[in-house]
């Protein structure tokens, strides 16, 4: 079965993100997904293992709604908002994927060569997931937030550390795309 995806125009999504940011600023809240992992770990008892998790997680209950909204939004988008066209990739992207021996998504959001259960359960896939999880788990607190927190909240609040972090994210993404990913695949 081919999955078909329609997308909202960028101006609608951008407007909704902007309104959300204004509401969060008005209520004195900051947006970011990574803080939810800390909150969930604290709820599950990690505060007994590390002082990093020793905080009042009830102050972050509202942010857990963001995670739930992202999950439900993804579900509704793929099941009820699909359009009449198949996701189209740039021909240059297709050529680069073929050079890395990565199959085309063929109407799916992601290719099986990267995200199938079989790939993730292989030794190489497990090591990539473990290393990526470690880097995100270490890097997010070290950077003072995740990509969404810095790029959306930090830049909207004109925070210099967020600008530096976002520049670092882009440089890291370019290095990974051109040097690290070709070594892995």
Coordinates of N, CA and C in Angstrom, one line a residue:
X1 N 0.8 -1.2 0.0 CA 0.0 0.0 0.0 C 0.9 1.2 0.0
X2 N 0.6 2.1 -0.9 CA 1.4 3.4 -1.0 C 0.7 4.4 -0.1
X3 N 1.6 5.1 0.7 CA 1.0 6.1 1.6 C 1.2 7.5 0.9
X4 N 0.1 8.2 0.9 CA 0.1 9.5 0.2 C 0.2 10.6 1.3
X5 N 0.9 11.6 1.0 CA 1.1 12.7 2.0 C 0.8 14.1 1.4
X6 N 0.0 14.8 2.0 CA -0.2 16.2 1.6 C 0.4 17.1 2.7
X7 N 0.8 18.2 2.4 CA 1.4 19.1 3.4 C 0.7 20.4 3.4
X8 N 0.7 21.0 4.5 CA 0.2 22.4 4.6 C 1.2 23.3 4.1
X9 N 0.7 24.4 3.6 CA 1.6 25.5 3.1 C 2.4 26.0 4.2
X10 N 3.7 26.3 4.0 CA 4.6 26.8 5.0 C 4.1 28.0 5.8
X11 N 3.3 28.8 5.1 CA 2.8 30.0 5.8 C 1.8 29.6 6.9
X12 N 1.0 28.6 6.7 CA 0.0 28.2 7.7 C 0.8 27.6 8.9
X13 N 1.7 26.7 8.7 CA 2.5 26.1 9.8 C 3.3 27.1 10.5
X14 N 3.9 28.0 9.7 CA 4.7 29.1 10.4 C 3.9 30.0 11.2
X15 N 2.7 30.3 10.7 CA 1.8 31.2 11.5 C 1.4 30.5 12.8
X16 N 1.0 29.2 12.7 CA 0.6 28.5 13.9 C 1.8 28.4 14.9
X17 N 3.0 28.1 14.4 CA 4.2 28.1 15.3 C 4.4 29.5 16.0
X18 N 4.2 30.5 15.2 CA 4.4 31.9 15.7 C 3.3 32.2 16.8
X19 N 2.1 31.8 16.6 CA 1.0 32.1 17.6 C 1.3 31.2 18.8
X20 N 1.8 30.0 18.7 CA 2.1 29.2 19.8 C 3.3 29.8 20.6
X21 N 4.3 30.3 19.9 CA 5.4 31.0 20.6 C 4.9 32.2 21.4
X22 N 4.0 33.0 20.8 CA 3.5 34.2 21.5 C 2.8 33.8 22.8
X23 N 2.0 32.7 22.7 CA 1.2 32.3 23.8 C 2.2 31.8 24.9
X24 N 3.2 31.0 24.5 CA 4.2 30.5 25.5 C 4.9 31.7 26.2
X25 N 5.3 32.6 25.4 CA 6.0 33.8 26.0 C 5.0 34.5 27.0
X26 N 3.8 34.7 26.5 CA 2.8 35.4 27.4 C 2.7 34.7 28.7
X27 N 2.6 33.3 28.7 CA 2.5 32.6 29.9 C 3.8 32.2 30.6
X28 N 4.9 32.8 30.1 CA 6.2 32.6 30.8 C 6.8 31.2 30.6
X29 N 6.4 30.5 29.5 CA 6.9 29.1 29.3 C 7.9 29.1 28.1
X30 N 8.7 28.1 28.1 CA 9.6 27.9 27.0 C 9.4 26.6 26.3
X31 N 9.5 26.5 25.0 CA 9.3 25.3 24.3 C 10.6 24.6 24.0
X32 N 10.5 23.3 24.1 CA 11.6 22.4 23.8 C 11.2 21.0 24.1
X33 N 11.6 20.0 23.3 CA 11.2 18.6 23.4 C 12.1 17.9 24.4
X34 N 13.4 18.3 24.5 CA 14.4 17.5 25.3 C 14.1 17.6 26.7
X35 N 13.5 18.6 27.2 CA 13.2 18.7 28.7 C 12.2 17.7 29.1
X36 N 11.4 17.2 28.1 CA 10.4 16.2 28.4 C 11.1 14.9 28.8
X37 N 12.2 14.6 28.2 CA 12.9 13.3 28.6 C 13.4 13.4 30.0
X38 N 13.9 14.5 30.4 CA 14.3 14.7 31.8 C 13.1 14.6 32.7
X39 N 12.0 15.1 32.3 CA 10.8 15.1 33.2 C 10.3 13.6 33.3
X40 N 10.2 12.9 32.2 CA 9.8 11.5 32.2 C 10.7 10.6 33.0
X41 N 12.0 10.8 32.9 CA 13.0 10.1 33.7 C 12.8 10.4 35.2
X42 N 12.5 11.6 35.6 CA 12.3 12.0 36.9 C 11.0 11.3 37.5
X43 N 10.0 11.3 36.7 CA 8.7 10.7 37.1 C 9.0 9.2 37.3
X44 N 9.8 8.6 36.5 CA 10.1 7.1 36.6 C 11.1 6.8 37.7
X45 N 11.6 7.8 38.5 CA 12.4 7.5 39.6 C 13.9 7.8 39.5
X46 N 14.3 8.5 38.4 CA 15.7 8.7 38.2 C 16.3 9.7 39.2
X47 N 15.5 10.4 39.9 CA 16.0 11.4 40.8 C 16.7 10.7 42.0
X48 N 16.5 9.4 42.2 CA 17.2 8.7 43.2 C 18.6 8.3 42.7
X49 N 18.9 8.4 41.4 CA 20.2 8.0 40.9 C 21.1 9.1 40.6
X50 N 20.5 10.3 40.3 CA 21.3 11.5 39.9 C 20.7 12.8 40.3
X51 N 21.4 13.7 40.8 CA 20.9 15.0 41.2 C 20.3 15.8 40.0
X52 N 20.8 15.5 38.8 CA 20.3 16.1 37.6 C 18.8 16.0 37.4
X53 N 18.3 14.8 37.9 CA 16.8 14.6 37.8 C 16.1 15.0 39.1
X54 N 16.7 15.6 40.0 CA 16.1 16.0 41.3 C 15.5 17.4 41.1
X55 N 14.3 17.5 40.6 CA 13.6 18.7 40.5 C 12.1 18.4 40.5
X56 N 11.3 19.5 40.7 CA 9.9 19.3 40.8 C 9.3 19.2 39.4
X57 N 9.0 18.0 38.9 CA 8.6 17.7 37.6 C 7.2 18.2 37.3
X58 N 6.4 18.5 38.4 CA 5.0 19.0 38.2 C 5.0 20.4 37.5
X59 N 6.1 21.1 37.7 CA 6.1 22.4 37.0 C 6.2 22.2 35.4
X60 N 6.6 21.0 35.0 CA 6.7 20.7 33.6 C 5.6 19.9 33.0
X61 N 4.5 19.7 33.8 CA 3.4 18.8 33.2 C 2.9 19.4 31.9
X62 N 2.8 20.7 31.8 CA 2.2 21.3 30.6 C 3.1 20.9 29.4
X63 N 4.4 20.7 29.6 CA 5.2 20.4 28.4 C 5.1 19.0 28.0
X64 N 4.6 18.1 28.8 CA 4.3 16.7 28.4 C 3.2 16.7 27.4
X65 N 2.3 17.7 27.5 CA 1.2 17.9 26.5 C 1.8 18.1 25.1
X66 N 2.9 18.8 25.0 CA 3.6 19.0 23.7 C 4.0 17.7 23.1
X67 N 4.5 16.8 23.9 CA 4.9 15.4 23.4 C 3.7 14.7 22.9
X68 N 2.6 14.7 23.7 CA 1.4 14.0 23.4 C 0.8 14.7 22.1
X69 N 0.9 16.0 22.0 CA 0.4 16.7 20.8 C 1.2 16.3 19.6
X70 N 2.5 16.1 19.7 CA 3.3 15.8 18.6 C 3.0 14.3 18.1
X71 N 2.8 13.5 19.1 CA 2.4 12.1 18.7 C 1.1 12.0 18.0
X72 N 0.1 12.7 18.7 CA -1.3 12.7 18.1 C -1.3 13.4 16.8
X73 N -0.6 14.5 16.7 CA -0.5 15.3 15.4 C 0.1 14.5 14.3
X74 N 1.1 13.7 14.6 CA 1.7 12.8 13.5 C 0.7 11.8 13.1
X75 N 0.0 11.2 14.1 CA -1.0 10.2 13.8 C -2.1 10.7 12.9
X76 N -2.7 11.8 13.3 CA -3.8 12.4 12.5 C -3.3 12.9 11.2
X77 N -2.1 13.4 11.1 CA -1.6 13.9 9.8 C -1.4 12.7 8.8
X78 N -0.9 11.6 9.3 CA -0.7 10.5 8.4 C -2.0 9.7 8.1
X79 N -3.0 9.8 9.0 CA -4.2 9.0 8.7 C -5.4 9.8 8.2
X80 N -5.4 11.1 8.5 CA -6.6 11.8 8.1 C -6.3 13.0 7.2
X81 N -5.0 13.5 7.1 CA -4.7 14.7 6.3 C -3.9 14.3 5.1
X82 N -3.9 13.1 4.7 CA -3.1 12.7 3.5 C -3.7 13.3 2.2
X83 N -2.8 13.7 1.4 CA -3.2 14.4 0.1 C -3.2 13.4 -1.0
X84 N -3.4 13.9 -2.2 CA -3.5 13.1 -3.4 C -2.1 12.9 -4.1
X85 N -1.1 13.4 -3.5 CA 0.2 13.3 -4.2 C 1.2 12.5 -3.3
X86 N 2.1 11.8 -4.0 CA 3.1 11.0 -3.2 C 4.3 12.0 -3.0
X87 N 4.9 11.9 -1.8 CA 6.0 12.7 -1.4 C 7.1 12.6 -2.5
X88 N 7.5 13.8 -3.1 CA 8.4 13.8 -4.2 C 9.8 14.3 -3.6
X89 N 10.8 13.6 -4.0 CA 12.2 14.0 -3.6 C 12.9 14.7 -4.7
X90 N 13.8 15.6 -4.4 CA 14.6 16.2 -5.4 C 15.5 15.2 -6.1
X91 N 15.6 15.3 -7.4 CA 16.5 14.3 -8.1 C 17.9 14.2 -7.6
X92 N 18.5 15.3 -7.1 CA 19.8 15.3 -6.6 C 19.8 14.4 -5.3
X93 N 18.8 14.5 -4.5 CA 18.7 13.7 -3.3 C 18.6 12.3 -3.6
X94 N 17.8 11.9 -4.7 CA 17.7 10.5 -5.1 C 19.0 10.0 -5.5
X95 N 19.8 10.8 -6.3 CA 21.1 10.3 -6.8 C 22.1 10.1 -5.6
X96 N 22.0 11.0 -4.6 CA 22.9 10.9 -3.4 C 22.5 9.6 -2.6
X97 N 21.2 9.4 -2.5 CA 20.8 8.2 -1.8 C 21.2 6.9 -2.5
X98 N 21.1 6.9 -3.8 CA 21.6 5.7 -4.6 C 23.1 5.5 -4.4
X99 N 23.9 6.6 -4.4 CA 25.3 6.4 -4.1 C 25.6 5.8 -2.8
X100 N 24.7 6.0 -1.8 CA 24.9 5.4 -0.5 C 24.2 4.1 -0.3
X101 N 23.7 3.6 -1.5 CA 22.9 2.3 -1.5 C 21.7 2.3 -0.5
X102 N 21.1 3.5 -0.5 CA 19.8 3.6 0.3 C 18.7 3.6 -0.7
X103 N 17.7 2.7 -0.4 CA 16.6 2.6 -1.3 C 15.7 3.9 -1.2
X104 N 14.9 4.1 -2.2 CA 14.0 5.2 -2.2 C 12.8 4.9 -1.3
X105 N 12.2 5.9 -0.7 CA 11.1 5.7 0.2 C 9.9 5.1 -0.5
X106 N 9.7 5.3 -1.8 CA 8.6 4.7 -2.5 C 7.2 5.1 -1.9
X107 N 7.0 6.3 -1.6 CA 5.7 6.8 -1.1 C 5.7 6.8 0.4
X108 N 6.7 6.2 1.1 CA 6.7 6.2 2.5 C 7.5 7.5 3.0
X109 N 7.5 7.8 4.2 CA 8.2 9.0 4.7 C 9.7 8.7 4.7
X110 N 10.1 7.6 5.1 CA 11.5 7.3 5.3 C 11.9 5.9 4.6
X111 N 13.1 5.8 4.1 CA 13.5 4.5 3.4 C 13.7 3.4 4.4
X112 N 13.4 2.2 4.0 CA 13.6 1.0 4.9 C 15.1 0.8 5.2
X113 N 16.0 1.2 4.3 CA 17.4 0.9 4.5 C 17.9 1.7 5.8
X114 N 17.2 2.7 6.2 CA 17.6 3.4 7.4 C 16.7 3.1 8.6
X115 N 15.4 2.9 8.4 CA 14.5 2.9 9.5 C 13.6 1.6 9.6
X116 N 13.9 0.6 8.9 CA 13.2 -0.7 9.1 C 13.6 -1.3 10.4
X117 N 12.7 -2.2 10.9 CA 13.0 -2.9 12.2 C 14.2 -3.8 12.0
X118 N 14.3 -4.4 10.8 CA 15.5 -5.2 10.6 C 16.8 -4.5 10.6
X119 N 16.8 -3.3 10.1 CA 18.0 -2.4 10.1 C 18.3 -2.0 11.5
X120 N 17.3 -1.6 12.2 CA 17.6 -1.1 13.6 C 18.0 -2.2 14.5
X121 N 17.6 -3.5 14.2 CA 18.0 -4.6 15.1 C 19.4 -5.2 14.7
X122 N 19.9 -4.8 13.5 CA 21.2 -5.3 13.1 C 22.3 -4.7 14.1
X123 N 23.5 -5.3 14.0 CA 24.6 -4.8 14.9 C 24.9 -3.3 14.6
X124 N 25.1 -3.0 13.3 CA 25.4 -1.7 12.9 C 24.3 -0.7 13.2
X125 N 23.1 -1.1 13.0 CA 21.9 -0.3 13.3 C 21.9 0.0 14.8
X126 N 22.1 -1.0 15.6 CA 22.1 -0.9 17.1 C 23.2 0.1 17.5
X127 N 24.4 0.0 17.0 CA 25.5 0.8 17.3 C 25.2 2.3 17.0
X128 N 24.6 2.5 15.8 CA 24.3 3.8 15.3 C 23.2 4.4 16.3
X129 N 22.2 3.6 16.6 CA 21.2 4.1 17.6 C 21.8 4.4 18.9
X130 N 22.6 3.6 19.4 CA 23.2 3.7 20.7 C 24.1 5.0 20.7
X131 N 24.9 5.1 19.7 CA 25.8 6.3 19.6 C 25.0 7.6 19.5
X132 N 24.0 7.6 18.6 CA 23.1 8.7 18.5 C 22.4 9.1 19.8
X133 N 21.9 8.1 20.4 CA 21.2 8.3 21.7 C 22.2 8.9 22.8
X134 N 23.4 8.4 22.8 CA 24.4 9.0 23.7 C 24.7 10.4 23.4
X135 N 24.9 10.7 22.1 CA 25.3 12.0 21.7 C 24.1 13.0 22.0
X136 N 22.9 12.6 21.8 CA 21.8 13.5 22.1 C 21.6 13.6 23.6
X137 N 21.7 12.5 24.3 CA 21.6 12.6 25.7 C 22.6 13.4 26.4
X138 N 23.8 13.4 25.9 CA 24.9 14.2 26.5 C 24.8 15.6 25.9
X139 N 24.6 15.7 24.6 CA 24.7 17.1 24.0 C 23.6 18.0 24.3
X140 N 22.4 17.5 24.5 CA 21.2 18.3 24.8 C 21.4 19.1 26.1
X141 N 21.7 18.5 27.2 CA 22.0 19.3 28.4 C 23.2 20.2 28.3
X142 N 24.2 19.7 27.6 CA 25.4 20.4 27.5 C 25.2 21.7 26.7
X143 N 24.3 21.6 25.7 CA 24.0 22.8 24.9 C 22.9 23.6 25.5
X144 N 22.3 23.2 26.6 CA 21.3 23.9 27.2 C 19.9 23.8 26.5
X145 N 19.7 22.8 25.7 CA 18.5 22.6 25.0 C 18.7 21.8 23.7
X146 N 17.6 21.5 23.1 CA 17.6 20.8 21.8 C 17.4 21.7 20.7
X147 N 17.4 21.2 19.5 CA 17.3 22.0 18.3 C 16.0 22.8 18.3
X148 N 14.9 22.2 18.6 CA 13.6 22.9 18.6 C 13.6 24.0 19.7
X149 N 14.1 23.7 20.8 CA 14.1 24.7 21.9 C 15.0 25.9 21.5
X150 N 16.2 25.7 21.0 CA 17.0 26.8 20.6 C 16.5 27.5 19.3
X151 N 16.2 26.7 18.3 CA 15.8 27.3 17.0 C 14.4 28.0 17.1
X152 N 13.5 27.5 17.9 CA 12.2 28.2 17.9 C 12.1 29.1 19.1
X153 N 12.3 28.7 20.3 CA 12.2 29.5 21.5 C 13.3 30.5 21.6
X154 N 14.6 30.0 21.6 CA 15.7 30.8 21.8 C 15.9 31.9 20.8
X155 N 15.7 31.6 19.5 CA 15.8 32.6 18.4 C 14.7 33.6 18.5
X156 N 13.5 33.2 18.9 CA 12.4 34.1 19.0 C 12.6 35.1 20.1
X157 N 13.3 34.7 21.1 CA 13.6 35.5 22.3 C 14.9 36.3 22.1
X158 N 15.5 36.2 20.9 CA 16.8 36.9 20.5 C 17.9 36.5 21.5
X159 N 18.1 35.3 21.8 CA 19.1 34.8 22.7 C 20.4 34.4 22.0
X160 N 21.5 35.1 22.3 CA 22.7 34.8 21.6 C 23.2 33.4 21.7
X161 N 23.1 32.8 22.9 CA 23.5 31.3 23.0 C 22.7 30.4 22.1
X162 N 21.4 30.7 21.9 CA 20.6 29.9 21.0 C 21.1 30.1 19.5
X163 N 21.5 31.4 19.1 CA 22.0 31.6 17.8 C 23.3 30.8 17.6
X164 N 24.2 30.8 18.6 CA 25.4 30.0 18.5 C 25.1 28.5 18.4
X165 N 24.1 28.1 19.2 CA 23.8 26.6 19.2 C 23.2 26.3 17.8
X166 N 22.3 27.1 17.3 CA 21.7 26.8 16.0 C 22.8 26.7 14.9
X167 N 23.8 27.7 14.9 CA 24.9 27.6 13.9 C 25.6 26.3 14.1
X168 N 25.9 25.9 15.4 CA 26.5 24.6 15.6 C 25.8 23.5 15.1
X169 N 24.4 23.5 15.2 CA 23.6 22.4 14.7 C 23.7 22.3 13.2
X170 N 23.7 23.4 12.5 CA 23.8 23.4 11.1 C 25.2 22.9 10.6
X171 N 26.3 23.3 11.3 CA 27.6 22.9 11.0 C 27.7 21.4 11.2
X172 N 27.2 20.9 12.4 CA 27.2 19.5 12.7 C 26.4 18.7 11.7
X173 N 25.3 19.2 11.2 CA 24.5 18.5 10.2 C 25.2 18.4 8.9
X174 N 25.9 19.5 8.5 CA 26.7 19.4 7.3 C 27.8 18.4 7.3
X175 N 28.5 18.4 8.5 CA 29.6 17.5 8.7 C 29.1 16.1 8.6
X176 N 28.0 15.8 9.3 CA 27.4 14.5 9.3 C 27.0 14.1 7.9
X177 N 26.3 15.0 7.2 CA 25.8 14.6 5.9 C 26.9 14.3 4.9
X178 N 28.0 15.1 4.9 CA 29.0 14.9 3.9 C 30.1 14.0 4.3
X179 N 30.4 13.8 5.6 CA 31.5 13.0 6.0 C 31.2 11.7 6.8
X180 N 30.3 11.9 7.7 CA 30.0 10.7 8.6 C 29.0 9.7 8.0
X181 N 27.9 10.2 7.5 CA 26.9 9.3 7.0 C 27.5 8.4 5.8
X182 N 28.3 9.0 4.9 CA 28.8 8.1 3.9 C 29.8 7.0 4.4
X183 N 30.4 7.3 5.6 CA 31.3 6.3 6.2 C 30.4 5.2 6.8
X184 N 29.2 5.5 7.3 CA 28.4 4.5 8.0 C 27.7 3.6 7.0
X185 N 27.2 4.2 5.9 CA 26.5 3.5 4.9 C 27.3 3.2 3.7

